[in-house]
Every structure is written in C-alpha cells, then in structure tokens.
Coordinates of N, CA and C in Angstrom, one line a residue:
M1 N 22.9 8.3 19.0 CA 22.1 7.9 17.8 C 21.7 9.1 17.0
L2 N 21.8 9.0 15.7 CA 21.4 10.1 14.8 C 19.9 10.2 14.9
K3 N 19.4 11.5 15.1 CA 18.0 11.7 15.1 C 17.7 12.9 14.2
T4 N 16.7 12.8 13.4 CA 16.2 13.9 12.6 C 14.7 14.0 12.8
K5 N 14.1 15.1 12.3 CA 12.6 15.2 12.4 C 11.9 14.1 11.7
T6 N 12.5 13.8 10.5 CA 11.8 12.7 9.7 C 11.9 11.3 10.3
M7 N 13.1 11.0 10.9 CA 13.3 9.8 11.6 C 12.3 9.7 12.8
E8 N 12.2 10.7 13.5 CA 11.3 10.7 14.7 C 9.8 10.6 14.2
S9 N 9.5 11.2 13.1 CA 8.1 11.1 12.5 C 7.8 9.6 12.1
I10 N 8.8 9.0 11.5 CA 8.6 7.6 11.1 C 8.5 6.7 12.3
K11 N 9.4 6.9 13.3 CA 9.3 6.0 14.5 C 8.0 6.2 15.3
N12 N 7.4 7.3 15.2 CA 6.2 7.6 15.9 C 4.9 7.5 15.0
R13 N 5.0 6.9 13.8 CA 3.9 6.9 12.9 C 2.8 6.0 13.3
R14 N 1.6 6.4 13.0 CA 0.4 5.6 13.3 C -0.5 5.6 12.0
T15 N -1.2 4.5 11.8 CA -2.2 4.5 10.8 C -3.4 5.2 11.2
I16 N -3.8 6.2 10.4 CA -5.0 7.1 10.7 C -6.2 6.7 9.9
R17 N -7.3 6.4 10.6 CA -8.5 6.0 9.9 C -9.6 7.0 10.2
K18 N -9.4 8.0 11.0 CA -10.4 9.0 11.3 C -9.7 10.4 11.0
Y19 N -10.5 11.2 10.3 CA -9.9 12.5 9.8 C -10.7 13.7 10.2
Q20 N -10.1 14.8 10.4 CA -10.8 16.1 10.6 C -11.5 16.5 9.3
T21 N -12.4 17.4 9.4 CA -13.1 17.9 8.2 C -12.2 18.9 7.5
T22 N -11.1 19.4 8.1 CA -10.2 20.3 7.4 C -9.7 19.7 6.1
D23 N -9.8 20.5 5.1 CA -9.3 20.0 3.8 C -7.8 20.1 3.7
V24 N -7.3 19.4 2.7 CA -5.8 19.4 2.4 C -5.7 20.4 1.2
A25 N -5.0 21.5 1.4 CA -4.8 22.5 0.4 C -4.2 21.9 -0.9
D26 N -4.7 22.3 -2.0 CA -4.1 21.9 -3.3 C -2.6 22.1 -3.3
E27 N -2.2 23.3 -2.9 CA -0.8 23.7 -2.9 C 0.1 22.7 -2.1
L28 N -0.4 22.4 -0.9 CA 0.4 21.4 -0.1 C 0.4 20.0 -0.8
L29 N -0.8 19.6 -1.2 CA -0.8 18.2 -1.8 C 0.1 18.2 -3.0
N30 N 0.0 19.2 -3.9 CA 0.8 19.2 -5.1 C 2.3 19.2 -4.8
D31 N 2.7 19.9 -3.8 CA 4.1 20.0 -3.4 C 4.6 18.7 -2.9
L32 N 3.7 18.0 -2.1 CA 4.1 16.7 -1.5 C 4.2 15.7 -2.7
L33 N 3.3 15.7 -3.6 CA 3.4 14.8 -4.8 C 4.6 15.1 -5.6
E34 N 4.8 16.3 -5.9 CA 5.9 16.6 -6.8 C 7.3 16.2 -6.2
T35 N 7.4 16.5 -4.9 CA 8.6 16.1 -4.2 C 8.7 14.6 -4.1
S36 N 7.6 13.8 -4.0 CA 7.7 12.4 -3.9 C 8.1 11.8 -5.3
F37 N 7.9 12.5 -6.3 CA 8.3 12.1 -7.6 C 9.8 12.1 -7.8
R38 N 10.5 12.5 -6.8 CA 12.0 12.4 -6.9 C 12.4 11.0 -6.3
A39 N 11.5 10.2 -6.0 CA 11.8 8.8 -5.5 C 12.6 8.1 -6.5
S40 N 13.3 7.1 -6.1 CA 14.1 6.2 -7.0 C 13.1 5.5 -7.9
T41 N 13.6 5.1 -9.1 CA 12.8 4.4 -10.1 C 13.6 3.3 -10.7
V42 N 12.9 2.4 -11.4 CA 13.5 1.3 -12.1 C 13.8 1.8 -13.5
G43 N 15.0 2.1 -13.9 CA 15.4 2.5 -15.2 C 15.1 3.9 -15.6
N44 N 14.7 4.7 -14.5 CA 14.4 6.2 -14.7 C 13.3 6.3 -15.8
M45 N 12.3 5.5 -15.7 CA 11.2 5.6 -16.7 C 9.9 6.2 -16.0
Q46 N 9.9 6.3 -14.7 CA 8.8 6.9 -13.9 C 7.4 6.3 -14.4
V47 N 7.3 5.0 -14.4 CA 6.1 4.3 -14.9 C 5.0 4.2 -13.8
Y48 N 4.5 5.4 -13.4 CA 3.4 5.4 -12.4 C 2.6 6.6 -12.7
S49 N 1.4 6.6 -12.2 CA 0.5 7.8 -12.2 C -0.3 7.8 -10.9
V50 N -0.8 8.9 -10.5 CA -1.5 9.1 -9.3 C -2.9 9.7 -9.6
I51 N -3.9 9.0 -9.2 CA -5.3 9.5 -9.3 C -5.7 10.2 -8.0
V52 N -6.0 11.5 -8.0 CA -6.4 12.2 -6.8 C -8.0 12.3 -6.8
T53 N -8.6 11.8 -5.8 CA -10.0 11.8 -5.7 C -10.4 12.6 -4.5
R54 N -11.2 13.7 -4.8 CA -11.8 14.5 -3.7 C -13.3 14.5 -3.8
D55 N -13.8 14.2 -5.0 CA -15.3 14.3 -5.2 C -16.0 13.2 -4.4
V56 N -17.1 13.7 -3.8 CA -17.9 12.7 -2.9 C -18.5 11.6 -3.7
E57 N -19.0 11.8 -4.9 CA -19.6 10.8 -5.7 C -18.5 9.8 -6.2
M58 N -17.3 10.2 -6.5 CA -16.2 9.3 -6.9 C -15.8 8.4 -5.7
K59 N -15.8 9.0 -4.5 CA -15.5 8.2 -3.3 C -16.5 7.1 -3.1
E60 N -17.8 7.5 -3.4 CA -18.9 6.5 -3.3 C -18.6 5.4 -4.2
K61 N -18.2 5.7 -5.4 CA -17.9 4.6 -6.4 C -16.7 3.7 -6.0
L62 N -15.7 4.3 -5.4 CA -14.6 3.5 -5.0 C -14.8 2.7 -3.7
S63 N -15.7 3.2 -2.9 CA -15.9 2.6 -1.5 C -16.1 1.1 -1.5
P64 N -17.0 0.6 -2.4 CA -17.3 -0.9 -2.4 C -16.1 -1.7 -2.7
A65 N -15.2 -1.2 -3.5 CA -14.0 -2.0 -3.8 C -13.1 -2.1 -2.6
H66 N -13.2 -1.2 -1.7 CA -12.4 -1.2 -0.5 C -13.2 -1.7 0.7
Y67 N -14.2 -2.6 0.4 CA -15.1 -3.2 1.4 C -15.7 -2.1 2.3
N68 N -16.0 -1.0 1.7 CA -16.8 0.1 2.4 C -16.1 0.5 3.7
Q69 N -14.8 0.5 3.7 CA -14.1 1.0 4.9 C -14.4 2.5 5.0
P70 N -14.8 3.0 6.2 CA -15.4 4.3 6.3 C -14.4 5.4 5.9
M71 N -13.1 5.2 6.1 CA -12.2 6.3 5.8 C -12.1 6.7 4.3
V72 N -12.6 5.8 3.4 CA -12.6 6.1 2.0 C -13.5 7.3 1.7
K73 N -14.7 7.3 2.4 CA -15.6 8.4 2.2 C -15.3 9.6 3.1
Q74 N -14.7 9.3 4.3 CA -14.5 10.3 5.3 C -13.2 11.2 5.0
A75 N -12.2 10.6 4.5 CA -11.0 11.3 4.3 C -11.1 12.4 3.2
P76 N -10.5 13.6 3.4 CA -10.6 14.6 2.4 C -10.1 14.2 1.0
V77 N -9.0 13.4 1.0 CA -8.4 13.0 -0.2 C -8.2 11.5 -0.2
V78 N -8.4 10.9 -1.4 CA -8.1 9.5 -1.6 C -7.2 9.5 -2.8
L79 N -6.0 8.8 -2.7 CA -5.0 8.8 -3.7 C -4.9 7.3 -4.2
T80 N -5.0 7.1 -5.5 CA -4.8 5.8 -6.0 C -3.5 5.8 -6.8
F81 N -2.5 5.1 -6.4 CA -1.2 5.0 -7.0 C -1.2 3.9 -8.0
C82 N -1.0 4.2 -9.3 CA -1.1 3.2 -10.4 C 0.2 2.9 -11.1
A83 N 0.5 1.7 -11.4 CA 1.5 1.3 -12.3 C 1.0 1.8 -13.7
D84 N 1.9 2.5 -14.4 CA 1.5 3.1 -15.7 C 2.6 2.9 -16.7
F85 N 2.4 1.9 -17.6 CA 3.3 1.8 -18.7 C 2.7 2.4 -20.0
R86 N 1.5 2.9 -19.9 CA 0.8 3.4 -21.1 C 1.5 4.7 -21.6
R87 N 1.7 5.6 -20.7 CA 2.3 6.9 -21.1 C 3.7 6.6 -21.7
F88 N 4.5 5.8 -21.1 CA 5.9 5.5 -21.6 C 5.8 4.8 -23.0
S89 N 4.8 3.9 -23.1 CA 4.7 3.2 -24.4 C 4.2 4.1 -25.5
Q90 N 3.3 5.0 -25.2 CA 2.8 5.9 -26.2 C 3.9 6.8 -26.6
W91 N 4.8 7.3 -25.7 CA 5.9 8.1 -26.0 C 6.9 7.3 -27.0
C92 N 7.1 6.0 -26.7 CA 8.0 5.2 -27.5 C 7.5 5.2 -28.9
V93 N 6.2 4.9 -29.1 CA 5.6 4.8 -30.4 C 5.7 6.2 -31.2
Q94 N 5.5 7.2 -30.5 CA 5.6 8.6 -31.0 C 7.0 8.9 -31.5
R95 N 8.0 8.2 -30.9 CA 9.4 8.5 -31.2 C 10.0 7.4 -32.1
N96 N 9.1 6.6 -32.8 CA 9.5 5.5 -33.7 C 10.3 4.5 -32.9
A97 N 10.0 4.2 -31.7 CA 10.6 3.1 -31.0 C 9.5 2.1 -30.7
E98 N 9.8 0.8 -30.7 CA 8.8 -0.2 -30.5 C 8.8 -0.7 -29.0
P99 N 7.7 -0.4 -28.3 CA 7.7 -0.8 -26.9 C 7.4 -2.3 -26.7
G100 N 7.9 -2.9 -25.7 CA 7.7 -4.3 -25.4 C 7.3 -4.5 -24.0
Y101 N 6.3 -3.8 -23.5 CA 6.0 -3.8 -22.1 C 4.7 -4.4 -21.7
E102 N 4.1 -5.2 -22.6 CA 2.9 -5.9 -22.3 C 3.2 -7.3 -21.7
N103 N 3.8 -7.3 -20.5 CA 4.3 -8.5 -19.9 C 4.4 -8.3 -18.4
F104 N 4.5 -9.4 -17.7 CA 4.5 -9.3 -16.2 C 5.7 -8.6 -15.6
Q105 N 6.9 -8.8 -16.3 CA 8.1 -8.1 -15.8 C 7.9 -6.6 -15.8
S106 N 7.3 -6.1 -16.8 CA 7.1 -4.7 -16.9 C 6.1 -4.2 -15.8
F107 N 5.1 -5.0 -15.5 CA 4.2 -4.7 -14.4 C 5.0 -4.6 -13.1
M108 N 5.8 -5.6 -12.9 CA 6.6 -5.6 -11.7 C 7.5 -4.3 -11.6
N109 N 8.1 -4.0 -12.7 CA 9.0 -2.7 -12.7 C 8.1 -1.5 -12.3
A110 N 6.9 -1.4 -12.9 CA 6.1 -0.3 -12.7 C 5.5 -0.3 -11.3
A111 N 5.2 -1.5 -10.7 CA 4.7 -1.7 -9.4 C 5.8 -1.2 -8.4
V112 N 7.0 -1.5 -8.6 CA 8.1 -1.1 -7.7 C 8.2 0.4 -7.7
D113 N 8.2 1.0 -8.9 CA 8.2 2.5 -9.0 C 7.0 3.1 -8.3
T114 N 5.9 2.5 -8.4 CA 4.6 3.0 -7.8 C 4.7 3.0 -6.3
L115 N 5.2 1.9 -5.7 CA 5.3 1.8 -4.3 C 6.4 2.6 -3.7
L116 N 7.5 2.8 -4.4 CA 8.5 3.7 -4.0 C 8.0 5.2 -3.8
V117 N 7.2 5.6 -4.8 CA 6.6 6.9 -4.8 C 5.6 7.0 -3.7
A118 N 4.7 6.0 -3.6 CA 3.7 6.0 -2.5 C 4.3 6.2 -1.1
Q119 N 5.3 5.4 -0.8 CA 5.9 5.4 0.5 C 6.6 6.7 0.7
T120 N 7.3 7.2 -0.3 CA 7.9 8.5 -0.2 C 6.9 9.6 0.1
F121 N 5.8 9.6 -0.6 CA 4.7 10.5 -0.4 C 4.2 10.4 1.1
C122 N 4.0 9.2 1.6 CA 3.5 9.1 2.9 C 4.4 9.6 4.0
T123 N 5.7 9.4 3.8 CA 6.7 9.9 4.7 C 6.7 11.4 4.7
L124 N 6.6 12.1 3.6 CA 6.6 13.5 3.5 C 5.3 14.0 4.1
A125 N 4.1 13.4 3.8 CA 2.8 13.8 4.3 C 2.8 13.8 5.8
E126 N 3.3 12.7 6.4 CA 3.3 12.6 7.9 C 4.2 13.6 8.5
D127 N 5.3 13.9 7.8 CA 6.2 14.9 8.3 C 5.6 16.3 8.4
K128 N 4.5 16.5 7.6 CA 3.8 17.8 7.6 C 2.5 17.7 8.5
G129 N 2.4 16.7 9.3 CA 1.3 16.6 10.2 C 0.1 16.0 9.7
L130 N 0.1 15.4 8.5 CA -1.0 14.7 7.9 C -1.0 13.2 8.3
G131 N -2.2 12.6 8.2 CA -2.3 11.2 8.6 C -2.6 10.4 7.3
I132 N -2.2 9.2 7.3 CA -2.4 8.3 6.1 C -2.9 6.9 6.5
C133 N -3.5 6.3 5.6 CA -3.9 4.8 5.8 C -3.7 4.1 4.4
Y134 N -2.9 3.1 4.4 CA -2.7 2.3 3.2 C -4.0 1.3 3.1
L135 N -4.5 1.2 1.9 CA -5.6 0.2 1.7 C -5.1 -0.9 0.9
G136 N -4.9 -2.1 1.5 CA -4.4 -3.2 0.8 C -5.5 -3.8 -0.1
T137 N -6.7 -3.4 0.1 CA -7.8 -3.9 -0.7 C -7.7 -3.5 -2.2
T138 N -6.8 -2.6 -2.6 CA -6.6 -2.2 -4.0 C -6.4 -3.4 -4.9
T139 N -5.5 -4.3 -4.5 CA -5.2 -5.4 -5.4 C -6.2 -6.6 -5.1
Y140 N -7.0 -6.5 -4.1 CA -8.0 -7.5 -3.9 C -9.2 -7.4 -4.9
N141 N -9.5 -6.1 -5.2 CA -10.6 -5.8 -6.0 C -10.2 -4.8 -7.1
P142 N -9.2 -5.1 -7.9 CA -8.7 -4.1 -8.9 C -9.7 -3.7 -10.0
Q143 N -10.6 -4.6 -10.4 CA -11.4 -4.3 -11.6 C -12.4 -3.2 -11.3
P144 N -13.1 -3.2 -10.1 CA -14.0 -2.1 -9.9 C -13.3 -0.7 -9.8
I145 N -12.1 -0.7 -9.3 CA -11.3 0.5 -9.3 C -10.9 0.9 -10.7
I146 N -10.5 0.0 -11.5 CA -10.1 0.2 -12.9 C -11.3 0.9 -13.6
D147 N -12.5 0.3 -13.4 CA -13.7 0.8 -14.0 C -14.1 2.2 -13.5
A148 N -14.0 2.4 -12.2 CA -14.4 3.7 -11.6 C -13.5 4.8 -12.1
L149 N -12.2 4.5 -12.1 CA -11.2 5.5 -12.5 C -10.9 5.6 -14.0
Q150 N -11.6 4.7 -14.7 CA -11.4 4.7 -16.2 C -10.0 4.5 -16.6
L151 N -9.3 3.5 -16.0 CA -7.9 3.3 -16.3 C -7.8 2.5 -17.6
P152 N -7.0 3.0 -18.5 CA -6.9 2.4 -19.8 C -5.8 1.2 -19.7
R153 N -5.7 0.6 -20.9 CA -4.7 -0.5 -21.0 C -3.3 -0.1 -20.5
L154 N -2.7 -1.0 -19.8 CA -1.3 -0.8 -19.3 C -1.3 0.2 -18.1
V155 N -2.4 0.4 -17.5 CA -2.5 1.2 -16.2 C -3.2 0.3 -15.2
F156 N -2.6 0.2 -14.0 CA -3.1 -0.7 -13.0 C -3.0 -0.2 -11.6
P157 N -4.1 -0.2 -10.8 CA -4.0 0.3 -9.4 C -3.2 -0.7 -8.6
V158 N -2.2 -0.1 -7.8 CA -1.3 -0.9 -7.0 C -1.6 -0.7 -5.5
T159 N -1.8 0.6 -5.1 CA -2.2 0.8 -3.7 C -3.0 2.1 -3.6
T160 N -3.8 2.2 -2.6 CA -4.6 3.4 -2.3 C -4.3 3.9 -0.9
I161 N -4.2 5.3 -0.8 CA -3.9 5.9 0.4 C -5.0 6.9 0.7
T162 N -5.5 6.9 1.9 CA -6.4 8.0 2.4 C -5.6 9.0 3.1
L163 N -6.0 10.2 3.0 CA -5.1 11.3 3.5 C -6.0 12.4 4.1
G164 N -5.5 12.9 5.2 CA -6.2 14.1 5.9 C -5.5 14.4 7.2
Y165 N -6.0 15.4 7.9 CA -5.5 15.7 9.2 C -6.1 14.8 10.2
P166 N -5.3 14.2 11.1 CA -5.8 13.2 12.0 C -6.8 13.7 13.0
A167 N -7.9 12.9 13.2 CA -8.9 13.2 14.2 C -8.8 12.2 15.4
E168 N -7.6 11.5 15.4 CA -7.4 10.5 16.4 C -5.9 10.3 16.6
I169 N -5.5 9.8 17.8 CA -4.1 9.4 18.0 C -4.2 7.9 18.5
P170 N -4.3 7.0 17.5 CA -4.4 5.6 17.9 C -3.1 5.0 18.5
D171 N -3.1 3.9 19.1 CA -1.9 3.3 19.6 C -1.1 2.8 18.3
Q172 N 0.2 2.8 18.5 CA 1.0 2.2 17.4 C 0.8 0.7 17.4
V173 N 0.8 0.2 16.2 CA 0.7 -1.3 16.1 C 2.1 -1.9 16.3
D174 N 2.1 -3.2 16.8 CA 3.4 -3.8 17.1 C 4.2 -4.1 15.9
R175 N 5.5 -4.2 16.1 CA 6.5 -4.6 15.1 C 7.4 -5.6 15.6
L176 N 7.9 -6.5 14.7 CA 8.8 -7.6 15.2 C 10.1 -7.0 15.5
P177 N 10.9 -7.6 16.4 CA 12.2 -7.1 16.9 C 13.1 -6.9 15.7
F178 N 13.9 -5.9 15.7 CA 14.9 -5.6 14.7 C 15.8 -6.8 14.4
Q179 N 16.3 -7.4 15.5 CA 17.2 -8.5 15.3 C 16.6 -9.7 14.6
G180 N 15.3 -9.8 14.6 CA 14.7 -10.9 13.9 C 14.5 -10.8 12.5
L181 N 14.7 -9.5 12.0 CA 14.5 -9.2 10.6 C 15.7 -9.0 9.7
I182 N 16.9 -9.0 10.4 CA 18.2 -8.7 9.7 C 18.9 -10.0 9.5
H183 N 19.5 -10.2 8.3 CA 20.3 -11.3 8.0 C 21.6 -10.8 7.5
Q184 N 22.7 -11.3 8.1 CA 24.0 -10.8 7.6 C 24.6 -11.7 6.6
E185 N 25.0 -11.2 5.4 CA 25.6 -11.8 4.3 C 24.8 -12.8 3.6
H186 N 24.0 -13.6 4.2 CA 23.0 -14.5 3.6 C 21.9 -14.8 4.5
Y187 N 20.8 -15.4 4.0 CA 19.6 -15.7 4.7 C 19.9 -16.8 5.8
H188 N 19.6 -16.6 7.0 CA 19.7 -17.6 8.1 C 18.3 -18.0 8.4
D189 N 18.0 -19.3 8.2 CA 16.7 -19.8 8.5 C 16.5 -19.8 10.0
Y190 N 15.2 -19.8 10.4 CA 14.9 -19.6 11.8 C 14.7 -21.0 12.5
T191 N 15.2 -21.1 13.7 CA 15.0 -22.3 14.5 C 13.7 -22.1 15.3
P192 N 13.1 -23.2 15.8 CA 11.8 -23.1 16.5 C 12.0 -22.1 17.7
D193 N 13.1 -22.2 18.4 CA 13.3 -21.3 19.6 C 13.4 -19.8 19.1
E194 N 14.0 -19.6 18.0 CA 14.1 -18.2 17.5 C 12.8 -17.7 17.1
L195 N 11.9 -18.5 16.5 CA 10.6 -18.1 16.2 C 9.8 -17.8 17.4
D196 N 9.9 -18.6 18.5 CA 9.2 -18.3 19.7 C 9.6 -17.0 20.3
Q197 N 10.9 -16.6 20.3 CA 11.4 -15.4 20.8 C 10.9 -14.2 19.9
L198 N 10.9 -14.4 18.6 CA 10.6 -13.4 17.6 C 9.1 -12.9 17.8
Y199 N 8.3 -13.9 18.0 CA 6.8 -13.6 18.0 C 6.3 -13.5 19.4
A200 N 7.1 -13.6 20.4 CA 6.6 -13.7 21.8 C 5.9 -12.4 22.2
Y201 N 6.4 -11.2 21.9 CA 5.8 -10.0 22.2 C 4.4 -9.8 21.6
K202 N 4.4 -10.1 20.2 CA 3.1 -10.0 19.5 C 2.1 -10.9 20.1
E203 N 2.5 -12.1 20.5 CA 1.5 -13.1 21.0 C 1.1 -12.7 22.4
S204 N 1.9 -11.9 23.1 CA 1.5 -11.6 24.5 C 0.6 -10.3 24.6
L205 N 0.4 -9.6 23.5 CA -0.4 -8.4 23.6 C -1.8 -8.7 23.9
P206 N -2.4 -8.0 24.8 CA -3.8 -8.2 25.2 C -4.8 -8.3 24.1
Q207 N -4.6 -7.3 23.1 CA -5.6 -7.3 22.0 C -5.4 -8.5 21.1
N208 N -4.2 -9.1 21.0 CA -4.0 -10.3 20.2 C -4.6 -11.5 20.9
M209 N -4.4 -11.5 22.3 CA -5.0 -12.6 23.0 C -6.5 -12.6 23.0
K210 N -7.0 -11.4 22.9 CA -8.5 -11.2 22.8 C -8.9 -11.8 21.4
F211 N -8.2 -11.5 20.3 CA -8.5 -12.0 19.0 C -8.6 -13.5 19.0
I212 N -7.6 -14.1 19.7 CA -7.6 -15.6 19.8 C -8.9 -16.1 20.4
Q213 N -9.3 -15.5 21.5 CA -10.5 -15.9 22.3 C -11.7 -15.7 21.5
E214 N -11.8 -14.5 20.9 CA -13.0 -14.1 20.1 C -13.3 -15.1 18.9
N215 N -12.2 -15.5 18.3 CA -12.3 -16.3 17.1 C -12.2 -17.8 17.5
K216 N -12.1 -18.1 18.8 CA -12.1 -19.5 19.2 C -11.0 -20.3 18.6
K217 N -9.8 -19.7 18.6 CA -8.6 -20.4 18.1 C -7.6 -20.7 19.2
E218 N -6.6 -21.5 18.9 CA -5.6 -21.9 19.9 C -4.4 -20.9 19.9
T219 N -4.1 -20.4 18.7 CA -2.9 -19.5 18.5 C -3.2 -18.3 17.7
L220 N -2.4 -17.3 17.8 CA -2.5 -16.1 17.0 C -2.3 -16.4 15.5
A221 N -1.4 -17.3 15.2 CA -1.1 -17.7 13.8 C -2.4 -18.3 13.2
Q222 N -3.2 -19.0 14.0 CA -4.5 -19.5 13.4 C -5.5 -18.4 13.1
V223 N -5.4 -17.3 13.8 CA -6.3 -16.2 13.5 C -5.9 -15.6 12.1
F224 N -4.6 -15.6 11.8 CA -4.2 -15.1 10.5 C -4.6 -16.1 9.4
T225 N -4.3 -17.4 9.6 CA -4.5 -18.4 8.5 C -5.9 -18.8 8.4
D226 N -6.7 -18.8 9.5 CA -8.1 -19.3 9.4 C -9.2 -18.3 9.3
V227 N -8.8 -17.0 9.7 CA -9.8 -16.0 9.7 C -9.4 -14.8 8.8
R228 N -8.3 -14.2 9.0 CA -8.0 -13.0 8.4 C -7.5 -13.1 6.9
Y229 N -6.6 -14.0 6.7 CA -6.0 -14.2 5.4 C -6.0 -15.7 5.0
T230 N -7.1 -16.2 4.7 CA -7.3 -17.6 4.5 C -6.8 -18.0 3.1
K231 N -6.5 -19.3 2.9 CA -6.1 -19.8 1.6 C -7.2 -19.6 0.6
K232 N -8.4 -19.8 1.0 CA -9.5 -19.7 0.1 C -9.6 -18.2 -0.4
D233 N -9.5 -17.3 0.5 CA -9.6 -15.9 0.1 C -8.4 -15.4 -0.8
N234 N -7.2 -15.9 -0.4 CA -6.0 -15.5 -1.1 C -6.1 -16.1 -2.6
E235 N -6.6 -17.3 -2.7 CA -6.7 -17.9 -4.0 C -7.8 -17.1 -4.9
A236 N -8.9 -16.7 -4.2 CA -9.9 -16.0 -5.0 C -9.4 -14.6 -5.4
T237 N -8.7 -13.9 -4.5 CA -8.2 -12.6 -4.9 C -7.1 -12.7 -5.9
S238 N -6.4 -13.8 -5.8 CA -5.3 -14.0 -6.8 C -5.9 -14.1 -8.2
V239 N -7.0 -14.8 -8.3 CA -7.7 -15.0 -9.6 C -8.2 -13.6 -10.1
N240 N -8.8 -12.8 -9.2 CA -9.2 -11.5 -9.6 C -8.0 -10.6 -10.1
L241 N -6.9 -10.7 -9.3 CA -5.7 -9.9 -9.7 C -5.2 -10.3 -11.1
L242 N -5.1 -11.6 -11.3 CA -4.5 -12.1 -12.6 C -5.4 -11.8 -13.7
N243 N -6.7 -11.9 -13.5 CA -7.7 -11.6 -14.6 C -7.6 -10.1 -14.9
A244 N -7.5 -9.2 -13.9 CA -7.4 -7.8 -14.2 C -6.1 -7.4 -14.8
L245 N -5.0 -8.1 -14.4 CA -3.7 -7.8 -15.1 C -3.8 -8.2 -16.6
R246 N -4.4 -9.3 -16.8 CA -4.6 -9.8 -18.2 C -5.4 -8.8 -19.0
A247 N -6.5 -8.4 -18.4 CA -7.4 -7.4 -19.1 C -6.7 -6.1 -19.4
Q248 N -5.8 -5.7 -18.5 CA -5.1 -4.4 -18.7 C -3.9 -4.5 -19.5
G249 N -3.6 -5.7 -20.0 CA -2.5 -5.9 -21.0 C -1.2 -6.3 -20.4
F250 N -1.1 -6.7 -19.2 CA 0.2 -7.0 -18.6 C 0.5 -8.6 -18.6
L251 N -0.4 -9.3 -19.1 CA -0.2 -10.8 -19.1 C -0.5 -11.3 -20.5
D252 N -0.3 -10.5 -21.6 CA -0.6 -10.9 -23.0 C 0.5 -12.0 -23.4

C-alpha cells in the first residue's frame, strides 16, 4: 500500500480542542494559506477570502456565535473562511463587465471554493504538527459573525477553523467502514441488513452506548434526531441561514 507522510497524517488526524500557548508564527501561517490557495476552484475565480483573527477582543466578539466553545478564545488563531463574490464582482465592474452573481448558484460555487481551500489548509497545517477544529456553528449563526467581521455584501462565512499546537492527544472519532460509503457506477440503496452492518461498530462503542443511556433513548439514531440535531433546531438555523444569505445579496 502506498504510504506518504501526508497520508499517514490524515489517517492519524484528530480534532484538537485544547491548544498550547505557543503562538503560530506569521511566516508559517502565511505559507500554509498561500499554499492552500493552490486548491482547485470552480471556474478559476477564487471566490473566497480568509479572515485571520488573533486579537483577544475579536475572539470575544466571535465566541457567542460559536456557542462559547472554549477553543475559540483559547486557540492562538481563529480562521473564518468566507465565500466572497464581492472582489470578483468589483473587478468585473471595473473592467466594463456586468456581474450576475447575486444568486444562490453563485453562493454554492463560492462555498465549494471556500471549503476546498479550508480542507487543503487543514491538511497542510496538520502535516506541520498543528492542530485544527472545524466549527460547524458558522452557518448556524452567520449574522453575528458577519457583523463582528464587518463582512460586506456578497461575502458570507462558510466555516471557521481554530488553529494552534495541540495540548492534547484525544482519541480518534469513529468512521463508517470504507465499503459502506463506496458505490460502483451508480448509487446502490441500502438494505436493512446492510445498515445494521454499517452502523454496528458505531453503535457498539462504549461512549455511544453511554450517550444513549444519559439521554434516556433507545437507539443512537434517536440521540441524533431527538437531542443533537433536531428538526426544530435545523429548521430554526435554516431560517437564520437563508435570512443572512438574503441580506448579503445571494438570494436577491
């Protein structure tokens, strides 16, 4: 089997939520970002921007939007990766071209660009011994982030990453078996027996069995649907997301 340092780094990756006080040097951070900007894009427009936050007061402003997760304040660097069609649109106008990017498709294109860059950055950072944590809360509470970072029209936060040198070596989180995620030639729907096999390991983990007991549920699936990611919460955050997208010009 082909093995490289990067492949081994990815296979052994862990989400880091506790960081050393050691700072991340500007030279290293800038090199990682510049290299990540070689990631693939939709149409070679590079419709993304990255907001680098080191200032303590700025982290304080961002923290509530991320449900006050401690790593936002504790990490040396917080990076907000944004879909950005503003820069490209301004360039078009300046070159006598009429931009038509105030729509959802353009947001999707920019979001794809943004996530490609973000994941490339994370892979490079971990290869250099840094730890990262993705914050899914970015799209749950986009408006406070937009306000704190003063994001103009056609700029939208897609994901946030905390960055620093790890102060912990947590266990790896479980992943579904490779065979259950691959479909040859076309999508093959799952039989009940296949689903049982696919989720058997996840359901057997002691920490997941503990979650079931603590939440007084019958199955792990109910922990997800009734506690962690409820329909009510998903609908509420969807409204927040759509309202913020409209305010930023992507749903005109």
